mmCIF file with all atom_site columns, C-alpha atoms and ligand atoms in Angstrom:
data_model
loop_
_atom_site.group_PDB
_atom_site.id
_atom_site.type_symbol
_atom_site.label_atom_id
_atom_site.label_alt_id
_atom_site.label_comp_id
_atom_site.label_asym_id
_atom_site.label_entity_id
_atom_site.label_seq_id
_atom_site.pdbx_PDB_ins_code
_atom_site.Cartn_x
_atom_site.Cartn_y
_atom_site.Cartn_z
_atom_site.occupancy
_atom_site.B_iso_or_equiv
_atom_site.pdbx_formal_charge
_atom_site.auth_seq_id
_atom_site.auth_comp_id
_atom_site.auth_asym_id
_atom_site.auth_atom_id
_atom_site.pdbx_PDB_model_num
ATOM   1   C CA  . MET A 1 1   ? 0.000   0.000  0.000   1.00 89.00 ? 17  MET A CA  1
ATOM   2   C CA  . PRO A 1 2   ? 1.438   3.424  -0.928  1.00 97.00 ? 18  PRO A CA  1
ATOM   3   C CA  . SER A 1 3   ? 2.303   5.746  1.936   1.00 98.00 ? 19  SER A CA  1
ATOM   4   C CA  . LEU A 1 4   ? 3.006   9.413  2.686   1.00 98.00 ? 20  LEU A CA  1
ATOM   5   C CA  . VAL A 1 5   ? 6.693   10.041 3.286   1.00 98.00 ? 21  VAL A CA  1
ATOM   6   C CA  . ARG A 1 6   ? 9.247   12.839 3.239   1.00 98.00 ? 22  ARG A CA  1
ATOM   7   C CA  . ALA A 1 7   ? 10.870  13.573 -0.126  1.00 98.00 ? 23  ALA A CA  1
ATOM   8   C CA  . GLU A 1 8   ? 14.209  11.826 -0.714  1.00 98.00 ? 24  GLU A CA  1
ATOM   9   C CA  . LEU A 1 9   ? 16.850  11.963 -3.408  1.00 98.00 ? 25  LEU A CA  1
ATOM   10  C CA  . ALA A 1 10  ? 16.047  8.364  -4.388  1.00 98.00 ? 26  ALA A CA  1
ATOM   11  C CA  . TYR A 1 11  ? 12.514  9.400  -5.410  1.00 98.00 ? 27  TYR A CA  1
ATOM   12  C CA  . ILE A 1 12  ? 13.609  12.119 -7.821  1.00 98.00 ? 28  ILE A CA  1
ATOM   13  C CA  . PRO A 1 13  ? 13.737  9.988  -11.028 1.00 98.00 ? 29  PRO A CA  1
ATOM   14  C CA  . SER A 1 14  ? 10.079  8.987  -10.594 1.00 98.00 ? 30  SER A CA  1
ATOM   15  C CA  . PHE A 1 15  ? 9.118   12.511 -9.483  1.00 98.00 ? 31  PHE A CA  1
ATOM   16  C CA  . LEU A 1 16  ? 10.696  13.913 -12.681 1.00 98.00 ? 32  LEU A CA  1
ATOM   17  C CA  . GLU A 1 17  ? 8.714   11.408 -14.762 1.00 98.00 ? 33  GLU A CA  1
ATOM   18  C CA  . ALA A 1 18  ? 5.545   12.674 -13.066 1.00 98.00 ? 34  ALA A CA  1
ATOM   19  C CA  . LEU A 1 19  ? 6.458   16.306 -13.828 1.00 98.00 ? 35  LEU A CA  1
ATOM   20  C CA  . ARG A 1 20  ? 7.099   15.433 -17.465 1.00 97.00 ? 36  ARG A CA  1
ATOM   21  C CA  . GLU A 1 21  ? 3.630   13.910 -17.759 1.00 97.00 ? 37  GLU A CA  1
ATOM   22  C CA  . GLY A 1 22  ? 2.087   17.131 -16.422 1.00 97.00 ? 38  GLY A CA  1
ATOM   23  C CA  . PHE A 1 23  ? 2.060   16.752 -12.634 1.00 98.00 ? 39  PHE A CA  1
ATOM   24  C CA  . SER A 1 24  ? 2.400   19.957 -10.581 1.00 97.00 ? 40  SER A CA  1
ATOM   25  C CA  . ARG A 1 25  ? 2.776   20.258 -6.781  1.00 95.00 ? 41  ARG A CA  1
ATOM   26  C CA  . ASP A 1 26  ? 1.171   23.671 -7.117  1.00 89.00 ? 42  ASP A CA  1
ATOM   27  C CA  . ASN A 1 27  ? -2.515  23.462 -8.038  1.00 85.00 ? 43  ASN A CA  1
ATOM   28  C CA  . LEU A 1 28  ? -2.568  27.062 -9.242  1.00 83.00 ? 44  LEU A CA  1
ATOM   29  C CA  . ARG A 1 29  ? 0.352   26.807 -11.634 1.00 86.00 ? 45  ARG A CA  1
ATOM   30  C CA  . PRO A 1 30  ? 1.947   24.234 -13.959 1.00 90.00 ? 46  PRO A CA  1
ATOM   31  C CA  . THR A 1 31  ? 5.620   23.315 -13.473 1.00 94.00 ? 47  THR A CA  1
ATOM   32  C CA  . THR A 1 32  ? 7.654   24.984 -16.231 1.00 95.00 ? 48  THR A CA  1
ATOM   33  C CA  . ALA A 1 33  ? 10.280  23.261 -18.400 1.00 96.00 ? 49  ALA A CA  1
ATOM   34  C CA  . ASP A 1 34  ? 12.914  25.528 -16.778 1.00 97.00 ? 50  ASP A CA  1
ATOM   35  C CA  . GLU A 1 35  ? 11.889  24.368 -13.290 1.00 96.00 ? 51  GLU A CA  1
ATOM   36  C CA  . ILE A 1 36  ? 12.061  20.714 -14.375 1.00 98.00 ? 52  ILE A CA  1
ATOM   37  C CA  . ALA A 1 37  ? 15.539  21.293 -15.837 1.00 98.00 ? 53  ALA A CA  1
ATOM   38  C CA  . GLN A 1 38  ? 16.690  22.916 -12.579 1.00 98.00 ? 54  GLN A CA  1
ATOM   39  C CA  . ILE A 1 39  ? 15.450  19.940 -10.521 1.00 98.00 ? 55  ILE A CA  1
ATOM   40  C CA  . GLU A 1 40  ? 17.367  17.608 -12.863 1.00 98.00 ? 56  GLU A CA  1
ATOM   41  C CA  . ARG A 1 41  ? 20.529  19.687 -12.443 1.00 98.00 ? 57  ARG A CA  1
ATOM   42  C CA  . GLU A 1 42  ? 20.259  20.151 -8.674  1.00 98.00 ? 58  GLU A CA  1
ATOM   43  C CA  . PRO A 1 43  ? 18.159  17.324 -7.184  1.00 98.00 ? 59  PRO A CA  1
ATOM   44  C CA  . ALA A 1 44  ? 19.712  17.563 -3.695  1.00 98.00 ? 60  ALA A CA  1
ATOM   45  C CA  . TRP A 1 45  ? 18.990  21.308 -3.503  1.00 97.00 ? 61  TRP A CA  1
ATOM   46  C CA  . PHE A 1 46  ? 15.389  20.623 -4.594  1.00 98.00 ? 62  PHE A CA  1
ATOM   47  C CA  . VAL A 1 47  ? 14.811  17.902 -1.974  1.00 98.00 ? 63  VAL A CA  1
ATOM   48  C CA  . ARG A 1 48  ? 16.113  20.307 0.712   1.00 98.00 ? 64  ARG A CA  1
ATOM   49  C CA  . GLN A 1 49  ? 13.684  22.983 -0.518  1.00 96.00 ? 65  GLN A CA  1
ATOM   50  C CA  . VAL A 1 50  ? 10.758  20.552 -0.338  1.00 97.00 ? 66  VAL A CA  1
ATOM   51  C CA  . ASN A 1 51  ? 11.639  19.476 3.211   1.00 98.00 ? 67  ASN A CA  1
ATOM   52  C CA  . HIS A 1 52  ? 12.741  22.928 4.428   1.00 96.00 ? 68  HIS A CA  1
ATOM   53  C CA  . PRO A 1 53  ? 10.689  25.424 2.426   1.00 93.00 ? 69  PRO A CA  1
ATOM   54  C CA  . PRO A 1 54  ? 11.815  29.056 2.224   1.00 91.00 ? 70  PRO A CA  1
ATOM   55  C CA  . ARG A 1 55  ? 10.109  31.556 4.579   1.00 91.00 ? 71  ARG A CA  1
ATOM   56  C CA  . GLN A 1 56  ? 8.607   33.438 1.653   1.00 93.00 ? 72  GLN A CA  1
ATOM   57  C CA  . VAL A 1 57  ? 6.153   32.067 -0.854  1.00 90.00 ? 73  VAL A CA  1
ATOM   58  C CA  . VAL A 1 58  ? 5.401   33.314 -4.373  1.00 87.00 ? 74  VAL A CA  1
ATOM   59  C CA  . LEU A 1 59  ? 1.648   33.962 -4.453  1.00 89.00 ? 75  LEU A CA  1
ATOM   60  C CA  . PRO A 1 60  ? -0.367  33.138 -7.575  1.00 85.00 ? 76  PRO A CA  1
ATOM   61  C CA  . ASP A 1 61  ? -0.331  36.828 -8.627  1.00 87.00 ? 77  ASP A CA  1
ATOM   62  C CA  . GLY A 1 62  ? 3.490   36.791 -8.556  1.00 87.00 ? 78  GLY A CA  1
ATOM   63  C CA  . THR A 1 63  ? 3.853   38.820 -5.326  1.00 91.00 ? 79  THR A CA  1
ATOM   64  C CA  . LEU A 1 64  ? 5.726   37.489 -2.287  1.00 93.00 ? 80  LEU A CA  1
ATOM   65  C CA  . GLY A 1 65  ? 3.963   36.485 0.926   1.00 91.00 ? 81  GLY A CA  1
ATOM   66  C CA  . GLU A 1 66  ? 5.014   35.007 4.298   1.00 92.00 ? 82  GLU A CA  1
ATOM   67  C CA  . ARG A 1 67  ? 4.802   31.218 4.259   1.00 94.00 ? 83  ARG A CA  1
ATOM   68  C CA  . VAL A 1 68  ? 3.087   29.660 7.276   1.00 96.00 ? 84  VAL A CA  1
ATOM   69  C CA  . PRO A 1 69  ? 4.854   26.566 8.709   1.00 97.00 ? 85  PRO A CA  1
ATOM   70  C CA  . ALA A 1 70  ? 4.096   23.675 6.371   1.00 97.00 ? 86  ALA A CA  1
ATOM   71  C CA  . THR A 1 71  ? 4.922   20.032 5.678   1.00 98.00 ? 87  THR A CA  1
ATOM   72  C CA  . GLU A 1 72  ? 5.015   18.492 2.221   1.00 98.00 ? 88  GLU A CA  1
ATOM   73  C CA  . LEU A 1 73  ? 4.663   14.721 1.963   1.00 98.00 ? 89  LEU A CA  1
ATOM   74  C CA  . TRP A 1 74  ? 4.991   12.520 -1.107  1.00 98.00 ? 90  TRP A CA  1
ATOM   75  C CA  . TYR A 1 75  ? 2.702   9.578  -1.777  1.00 98.00 ? 91  TYR A CA  1
ATOM   76  C CA  . MET A 1 76  ? 5.071   6.780  -2.777  1.00 98.00 ? 92  MET A CA  1
ATOM   77  C CA  . ASP A 1 77  ? 4.475   3.202  -3.888  1.00 98.00 ? 93  ASP A CA  1
ATOM   78  C CA  . GLY A 1 78  ? 8.000   1.901  -3.303  1.00 97.00 ? 94  GLY A CA  1
ATOM   79  C CA  . ALA A 1 79  ? 10.138  4.100  -5.541  1.00 96.00 ? 95  ALA A CA  1
ATOM   80  C CA  . THR A 1 80  ? 7.168   5.191  -7.678  1.00 98.00 ? 96  THR A CA  1
ATOM   81  C CA  . PHE A 1 81  ? 5.931   8.724  -7.079  1.00 98.00 ? 97  PHE A CA  1
ATOM   82  C CA  . LEU A 1 82  ? 2.113   8.967  -7.184  1.00 98.00 ? 98  LEU A CA  1
ATOM   83  C CA  . GLY A 1 83  ? 1.299   12.410 -5.789  1.00 98.00 ? 99  GLY A CA  1
ATOM   84  C CA  . SER A 1 84  ? 1.943   14.979 -3.084  1.00 98.00 ? 100 SER A CA  1
ATOM   85  C CA  . VAL A 1 85  ? 0.173   16.670 -0.194  1.00 98.00 ? 101 VAL A CA  1
ATOM   86  C CA  . GLY A 1 86  ? 0.946   20.080 1.291   1.00 97.00 ? 102 GLY A CA  1
ATOM   87  C CA  . ILE A 1 87  ? -0.118  20.523 4.921   1.00 98.00 ? 103 ILE A CA  1
ATOM   88  C CA  . ARG A 1 88  ? -0.211  24.078 6.281   1.00 97.00 ? 104 ARG A CA  1
ATOM   89  C CA  . HIS A 1 89  ? 0.066   24.023 10.085  1.00 98.00 ? 105 HIS A CA  1
ATOM   90  C CA  . GLU A 1 90  ? -2.059  27.161 10.497  1.00 97.00 ? 106 GLU A CA  1
ATOM   91  C CA  . LEU A 1 91  ? -4.106  29.566 8.392   1.00 98.00 ? 107 LEU A CA  1
ATOM   92  C CA  . ASN A 1 92  ? -3.307  33.201 7.664   1.00 96.00 ? 108 ASN A CA  1
ATOM   93  C CA  . ALA A 1 93  ? -5.784  35.644 6.087   1.00 95.00 ? 109 ALA A CA  1
ATOM   94  C CA  . ILE A 1 94  ? -4.841  34.570 2.551   1.00 94.00 ? 110 ILE A CA  1
ATOM   95  C CA  . LEU A 1 95  ? -5.185  30.822 3.228   1.00 96.00 ? 111 LEU A CA  1
ATOM   96  C CA  . GLU A 1 96  ? -8.425  31.439 5.160   1.00 97.00 ? 112 GLU A CA  1
ATOM   97  C CA  . SER A 1 97  ? -9.913  33.054 2.054   1.00 96.00 ? 113 SER A CA  1
ATOM   98  C CA  . TRP A 1 98  ? -8.533  30.381 -0.324  1.00 96.00 ? 114 TRP A CA  1
ATOM   99  C CA  . GLY A 1 99  ? -6.091  27.502 0.024   1.00 96.00 ? 115 GLY A CA  1
ATOM   100 C CA  . GLY A 1 100 ? -6.907  26.173 3.481   1.00 98.00 ? 116 GLY A CA  1
ATOM   101 C CA  . HIS A 1 101 ? -4.788  23.721 5.464   1.00 98.00 ? 117 HIS A CA  1
ATOM   102 C CA  . ILE A 1 102 ? -4.357  20.919 2.921   1.00 98.00 ? 118 ILE A CA  1
ATOM   103 C CA  . GLY A 1 103 ? -3.724  20.798 -0.829  1.00 98.00 ? 119 GLY A CA  1
ATOM   104 C CA  . TYR A 1 104 ? -2.945  17.719 -2.923  1.00 98.00 ? 120 TYR A CA  1
ATOM   105 C CA  . ALA A 1 105 ? -2.412  16.448 -6.442  1.00 98.00 ? 121 ALA A CA  1
ATOM   106 C CA  . VAL A 1 106 ? -2.010  13.043 -8.089  1.00 98.00 ? 122 VAL A CA  1
ATOM   107 C CA  . ARG A 1 107 ? 0.135   12.514 -11.207 1.00 98.00 ? 123 ARG A CA  1
ATOM   108 C CA  . PRO A 1 108 ? -1.980  12.246 -14.374 1.00 98.00 ? 124 PRO A CA  1
ATOM   109 C CA  . SER A 1 109 ? -1.128  8.569  -15.098 1.00 98.00 ? 125 SER A CA  1
ATOM   110 C CA  . ALA A 1 110 ? -2.208  7.536  -11.563 1.00 98.00 ? 126 ALA A CA  1
ATOM   111 C CA  . GLN A 1 111 ? -5.515  9.428  -11.379 1.00 98.00 ? 127 GLN A CA  1
ATOM   112 C CA  . ARG A 1 112 ? -8.912  7.751  -10.901 1.00 98.00 ? 128 ARG A CA  1
ATOM   113 C CA  . GLN A 1 113 ? -7.464  4.808  -8.988  1.00 98.00 ? 129 GLN A CA  1
ATOM   114 C CA  . GLY A 1 114 ? -8.448  5.989  -5.510  1.00 98.00 ? 130 GLY A CA  1
ATOM   115 C CA  . HIS A 1 115 ? -5.052  7.513  -4.676  1.00 98.00 ? 131 HIS A CA  1
ATOM   116 C CA  . ALA A 1 116 ? -6.232  11.030 -3.775  1.00 98.00 ? 132 ALA A CA  1
ATOM   117 C CA  . SER A 1 117 ? -8.907  9.626  -1.442  1.00 98.00 ? 133 SER A CA  1
ATOM   118 C CA  . ALA A 1 118 ? -6.383  7.380  0.334   1.00 98.00 ? 134 ALA A CA  1
ATOM   119 C CA  . MET A 1 119 ? -3.723  10.115 0.350   1.00 98.00 ? 135 MET A CA  1
ATOM   120 C CA  . LEU A 1 120 ? -6.040  12.658 1.998   1.00 98.00 ? 136 LEU A CA  1
ATOM   121 C CA  . ALA A 1 121 ? -7.068  10.040 4.605   1.00 98.00 ? 137 ALA A CA  1
ATOM   122 C CA  . GLN A 1 122 ? -3.379  9.475  5.438   1.00 98.00 ? 138 GLN A CA  1
ATOM   123 C CA  . ALA A 1 123 ? -2.755  13.244 5.511   1.00 98.00 ? 139 ALA A CA  1
ATOM   124 C CA  . LEU A 1 124 ? -5.587  13.655 8.055   1.00 98.00 ? 140 LEU A CA  1
ATOM   125 C CA  . ASP A 1 125 ? -3.991  10.902 10.189  1.00 98.00 ? 141 ASP A CA  1
ATOM   126 C CA  . HIS A 1 126 ? -0.695  12.780 9.961   1.00 98.00 ? 142 HIS A CA  1
ATOM   127 C CA  . VAL A 1 127 ? -2.371  15.997 11.168  1.00 98.00 ? 143 VAL A CA  1
ATOM   128 C CA  . ARG A 1 128 ? -4.106  14.154 14.051  1.00 98.00 ? 144 ARG A CA  1
ATOM   129 C CA  . ALA A 1 129 ? -0.782  12.676 15.143  1.00 98.00 ? 145 ALA A CA  1
ATOM   130 C CA  . ASN A 1 130 ? 1.402   15.758 14.719  1.00 98.00 ? 146 ASN A CA  1
ATOM   131 C CA  . LEU A 1 131 ? -0.553  19.010 14.939  1.00 98.00 ? 147 LEU A CA  1
ATOM   132 C CA  . PRO A 1 132 ? -2.849  20.508 17.593  1.00 97.00 ? 148 PRO A CA  1
ATOM   133 C CA  . LEU A 1 133 ? -5.688  21.135 15.099  1.00 98.00 ? 149 LEU A CA  1
ATOM   134 C CA  . LYS A 1 134 ? -9.307  20.193 15.825  1.00 97.00 ? 150 LYS A CA  1
ATOM   135 C CA  . ARG A 1 135 ? -10.408 20.684 12.215  1.00 98.00 ? 151 ARG A CA  1
ATOM   136 C CA  . VAL A 1 136 ? -8.896  21.529 8.854   1.00 98.00 ? 152 VAL A CA  1
ATOM   137 C CA  . MET A 1 137 ? -10.141 23.683 5.996   1.00 98.00 ? 153 MET A CA  1
ATOM   138 C CA  . LEU A 1 138 ? -9.890  22.693 2.327   1.00 98.00 ? 154 LEU A CA  1
ATOM   139 C CA  . THR A 1 139 ? -10.891 24.654 -0.767  1.00 98.00 ? 155 THR A CA  1
ATOM   140 C CA  . VAL A 1 140 ? -11.877 23.375 -4.202  1.00 98.00 ? 156 VAL A CA  1
ATOM   141 C CA  . ASN A 1 141 ? -13.140 24.854 -7.468  1.00 97.00 ? 157 ASN A CA  1
ATOM   142 C CA  . LEU A 1 142 ? -16.759 24.028 -8.264  1.00 98.00 ? 158 LEU A CA  1
ATOM   143 C CA  . ASP A 1 143 ? -15.743 22.349 -11.552 1.00 96.00 ? 159 ASP A CA  1
ATOM   144 C CA  . ASN A 1 144 ? -13.299 19.984 -9.804  1.00 97.00 ? 160 ASN A CA  1
ATOM   145 C CA  . GLU A 1 145 ? -15.706 17.065 -9.369  1.00 98.00 ? 161 GLU A CA  1
ATOM   146 C CA  . GLY A 1 146 ? -12.943 14.598 -8.489  1.00 98.00 ? 162 GLY A CA  1
ATOM   147 C CA  . SER A 1 147 ? -11.566 16.710 -5.647  1.00 98.00 ? 163 SER A CA  1
ATOM   148 C CA  . ILE A 1 148 ? -15.053 17.503 -4.296  1.00 98.00 ? 164 ILE A CA  1
ATOM   149 C CA  . ARG A 1 149 ? -15.622 13.712 -4.103  1.00 98.00 ? 165 ARG A CA  1
ATOM   150 C CA  . VAL A 1 150 ? -12.268 13.216 -2.370  1.00 98.00 ? 166 VAL A CA  1
ATOM   151 C CA  . ILE A 1 151 ? -13.080 15.858 0.271   1.00 98.00 ? 167 ILE A CA  1
ATOM   152 C CA  . GLU A 1 152 ? -16.644 14.663 0.891   1.00 98.00 ? 168 GLU A CA  1
ATOM   153 C CA  . LYS A 1 153 ? -15.522 10.997 1.140   1.00 98.00 ? 169 LYS A CA  1
ATOM   154 C CA  . ASN A 1 154 ? -13.096 12.125 3.846   1.00 98.00 ? 170 ASN A CA  1
ATOM   155 C CA  . GLY A 1 155 ? -15.806 13.783 5.933   1.00 98.00 ? 171 GLY A CA  1
ATOM   156 C CA  . GLY A 1 156 ? -15.779 17.277 4.406   1.00 98.00 ? 172 GLY A CA  1
ATOM   157 C CA  . VAL A 1 157 ? -18.666 19.497 5.551   1.00 98.00 ? 173 VAL A CA  1
ATOM   158 C CA  . LEU A 1 158 ? -19.497 22.401 3.259   1.00 98.00 ? 174 LEU A CA  1
ATOM   159 C CA  . ARG A 1 159 ? -18.747 25.740 4.893   1.00 98.00 ? 175 ARG A CA  1
ATOM   160 C CA  . ASP A 1 160 ? -19.679 28.078 2.010   1.00 98.00 ? 176 ASP A CA  1
ATOM   161 C CA  . GLU A 1 161 ? -19.218 28.910 -1.646  1.00 98.00 ? 177 GLU A CA  1
ATOM   162 C CA  . VAL A 1 162 ? -16.907 31.792 -2.524  1.00 98.00 ? 178 VAL A CA  1
ATOM   163 C CA  . ASP A 1 163 ? -15.155 33.360 -5.515  1.00 97.00 ? 179 ASP A CA  1
ATOM   164 C CA  . ASN A 1 164 ? -11.699 31.924 -6.102  1.00 95.00 ? 180 ASN A CA  1
ATOM   165 C CA  . PRO A 1 165 ? -9.672  35.076 -5.356  1.00 94.00 ? 181 PRO A CA  1
ATOM   166 C CA  . TRP A 1 166 ? -6.864  34.020 -7.726  1.00 92.00 ? 182 TRP A CA  1
ATOM   167 C CA  . VAL A 1 167 ? -8.874  33.035 -10.820 1.00 92.00 ? 183 VAL A CA  1
ATOM   168 C CA  . ALA A 1 168 ? -11.368 35.610 -12.135 1.00 93.00 ? 184 ALA A CA  1
ATOM   169 C CA  . GLY A 1 169 ? -14.876 34.284 -12.645 1.00 95.00 ? 185 GLY A CA  1
ATOM   170 C CA  . VAL A 1 170 ? -14.246 30.931 -10.920 1.00 96.00 ? 186 VAL A CA  1
ATOM   171 C CA  . ARG A 1 171 ? -16.346 29.895 -7.927  1.00 97.00 ? 187 ARG A CA  1
ATOM   172 C CA  . GLY A 1 172 ? -15.234 27.444 -5.325  1.00 98.00 ? 188 GLY A CA  1
ATOM   173 C CA  . ARG A 1 173 ? -16.180 25.770 -2.081  1.00 98.00 ? 189 ARG A CA  1
ATOM   174 C CA  . ARG A 1 174 ? -14.625 25.892 1.368   1.00 98.00 ? 190 ARG A CA  1
ATOM   175 C CA  . TYR A 1 175 ? -14.993 22.750 3.447   1.00 98.00 ? 191 TYR A CA  1
ATOM   176 C CA  . TRP A 1 176 ? -14.202 21.835 7.045   1.00 98.00 ? 192 TRP A CA  1
ATOM   177 C CA  . ILE A 1 177 ? -13.103 18.355 8.080   1.00 98.00 ? 193 ILE A CA  1
ATOM   178 C CA  . ASP A 1 178 ? -13.411 17.665 11.822  1.00 98.00 ? 194 ASP A CA  1
ATOM   179 C CA  . LEU A 1 179 ? -10.530 15.695 13.245  1.00 97.00 ? 195 LEU A CA  1
HETATM 180 C C1  . COA B 2 .   ? -8.490  15.952 -8.120  1.00 86.24 ? 27  COA B C1  1
HETATM 181 C C2  . COA B 2 .   ? -7.478  14.819 -8.029  1.00 86.24 ? 27  COA B C2  1
HETATM 182 C C3  . COA B 2 .   ? -6.565  15.046 -6.837  1.00 86.24 ? 27  COA B C3  1
HETATM 183 C C4  . COA B 2 .   ? -8.243  13.487 -7.864  1.00 86.24 ? 27  COA B C4  1
HETATM 184 O O1  . COA B 2 .   ? -7.277  12.456 -7.722  1.00 86.24 ? 27  COA B O1  1
HETATM 185 P P1  . COA B 2 .   ? -7.636  10.917 -7.971  1.00 86.24 ? 27  COA B P1  1
HETATM 186 O O2  . COA B 2 .   ? -6.530  10.109 -7.404  1.00 86.24 ? 27  COA B O2  1
HETATM 187 O O3  . COA B 2 .   ? -7.996  10.728 -9.391  1.00 86.24 ? 27  COA B O3  1
HETATM 188 O O4  . COA B 2 .   ? -8.948  10.772 -7.066  1.00 86.24 ? 27  COA B O4  1
HETATM 189 P P2  . COA B 2 .   ? -9.627  9.382  -6.634  1.00 86.24 ? 27  COA B P2  1
HETATM 190 O O5  . COA B 2 .   ? -9.198  8.298  -7.592  1.00 86.24 ? 27  COA B O5  1
HETATM 191 O O6  . COA B 2 .   ? -9.394  9.172  -5.188  1.00 86.24 ? 27  COA B O6  1
HETATM 192 O O7  . COA B 2 .   ? -11.160 9.684  -6.953  1.00 86.24 ? 27  COA B O7  1
HETATM 193 C C5  . COA B 2 .   ? -12.102 10.073 -5.972  1.00 86.24 ? 27  COA B C5  1
HETATM 194 C C6  . COA B 2 .   ? -13.482 10.086 -6.594  1.00 86.24 ? 27  COA B C6  1
HETATM 195 O O8  . COA B 2 .   ? -13.561 11.161 -7.541  1.00 86.24 ? 27  COA B O8  1
HETATM 196 C C7  . COA B 2 .   ? -13.923 10.660 -8.826  1.00 86.24 ? 27  COA B C7  1
HETATM 197 N N1  . COA B 2 .   ? -13.150 11.409 -9.806  1.00 86.24 ? 27  COA B N1  1
HETATM 198 C C8  . COA B 2 .   ? -11.811 11.508 -9.893  1.00 86.24 ? 27  COA B C8  1
HETATM 199 N N2  . COA B 2 .   ? -11.473 12.311 -10.908 1.00 86.24 ? 27  COA B N2  1
HETATM 200 C C9  . COA B 2 .   ? -12.639 12.714 -11.471 1.00 86.24 ? 27  COA B C9  1
HETATM 201 C C10 . COA B 2 .   ? -12.942 13.550 -12.562 1.00 86.24 ? 27  COA B C10 1
HETATM 202 N N3  . COA B 2 .   ? -11.977 14.125 -13.293 1.00 86.24 ? 27  COA B N3  1
HETATM 203 N N4  . COA B 2 .   ? -14.255 13.773 -12.853 1.00 86.24 ? 27  COA B N4  1
HETATM 204 C C11 . COA B 2 .   ? -15.227 13.198 -12.119 1.00 86.24 ? 27  COA B C11 1
HETATM 205 N N5  . COA B 2 .   ? -15.003 12.394 -11.052 1.00 86.24 ? 27  COA B N5  1
HETATM 206 C C12 . COA B 2 .   ? -13.713 12.155 -10.755 1.00 86.24 ? 27  COA B C12 1
HETATM 207 C C13 . COA B 2 .   ? -13.516 9.198  -8.818  1.00 86.24 ? 27  COA B C13 1
HETATM 208 O O9  . COA B 2 .   ? -14.259 8.456  -9.753  1.00 86.24 ? 27  COA B O9  1
HETATM 209 C C14 . COA B 2 .   ? -13.819 8.831  -7.383  1.00 86.24 ? 27  COA B C14 1
HETATM 210 O O10 . COA B 2 .   ? -15.200 8.618  -7.237  1.00 86.24 ? 27  COA B O10 1
HETATM 211 P P3  . COA B 2 .   ? -15.777 7.430  -6.302  1.00 86.24 ? 27  COA B P3  1
HETATM 212 O O11 . COA B 2 .   ? -15.097 7.596  -4.983  1.00 86.24 ? 27  COA B O11 1
HETATM 213 O O12 . COA B 2 .   ? -17.227 7.688  -6.274  1.00 86.24 ? 27  COA B O12 1
HETATM 214 O O13 . COA B 2 .   ? -15.375 6.167  -6.961  1.00 86.24 ? 27  COA B O13 1
HETATM 215 C C15 . COA B 2 .   ? -6.611  14.724 -9.330  1.00 86.24 ? 27  COA B C15 1
HETATM 216 O O14 . COA B 2 .   ? -7.466  14.744 -10.445 1.00 86.24 ? 27  COA B O14 1
HETATM 217 C C16 . COA B 2 .   ? -5.601  15.842 -9.461  1.00 86.24 ? 27  COA B C16 1
HETATM 218 O O15 . COA B 2 .   ? -4.476  15.754 -8.962  1.00 86.24 ? 27  COA B O15 1
HETATM 219 N N6  . COA B 2 .   ? -5.983  16.938 -10.148 1.00 86.24 ? 27  COA B N6  1
HETATM 220 C C17 . COA B 2 .   ? -5.087  18.089 -10.319 1.00 86.24 ? 27  COA B C17 1
HETATM 221 C C18 . COA B 2 .   ? -4.807  18.812 -9.000  1.00 86.24 ? 27  COA B C18 1
HETATM 222 C C19 . COA B 2 .   ? -6.051  19.118 -8.186  1.00 86.24 ? 27  COA B C19 1
HETATM 223 O O16 . COA B 2 .   ? -7.109  19.453 -8.723  1.00 86.24 ? 27  COA B O16 1
HETATM 224 N N7  . COA B 2 .   ? -5.918  19.008 -6.850  1.00 86.24 ? 27  COA B N7  1
HETATM 225 C C20 . COA B 2 .   ? -6.995  19.269 -5.911  1.00 86.24 ? 27  COA B C20 1
HETATM 226 C C21 . COA B 2 .   ? -7.188  20.734 -5.714  1.00 86.24 ? 27  COA B C21 1
HETATM 227 S S1  . COA B 2 .   ? -8.515  21.061 -4.570  1.00 86.24 ? 27  COA B S1  1
#
């Protein structure tokens, strides 16, 4: 059974394959060819960045913001990379409006096999075991049927519907999951 683990150098070949088939750790932005080339050139630097993210984060509009403490975990089946989960330990005003505590993505070739559902369940176990949170917030665009299913299967309770502040004209939902 695949499991959520910290990124390691040994996983980079499979991670690169996932990027080349269109996977992105960032749901608001694709990974560019330049970024993929940089990871190939400097895999050890990249793994350090994943496990020790910089204090600042580039927001979807290109401006810089303060990053809240966060943990990124990779969903691995042996040495095969399947997807990733980002767990924010707390919300700031930006994440409260959109983004929430947990974001995830599954590589295109591994979608629709139940991985996101299982990965979110494991991420919730990780939060229960490691963070003092009583509930977590997740956000999803209204047209993302797969992710809505994943959240609701994991106990998501609809909080409200809002405009996605980063994508003009797109509506989304904010959900709470009680831990
Ligand atoms: C959304 C995403 C994470 C789903 O991953 P996945 O591993 O395919 O999800 P699962 O296999 O666990 O599917 C969960 C349910 O959603 C359904 N589903 C998955 N993708 C779907 C799609 N594109 N359209 C409709 N239903 C879909 C599955 O059939 C399944 O339904 P079931 O539980 O009733 O059988 C994946 O498509 C992805 O990474 N997309 C890009 C990034 C993204 O949108 N992340 C989430 C942001 S909120």
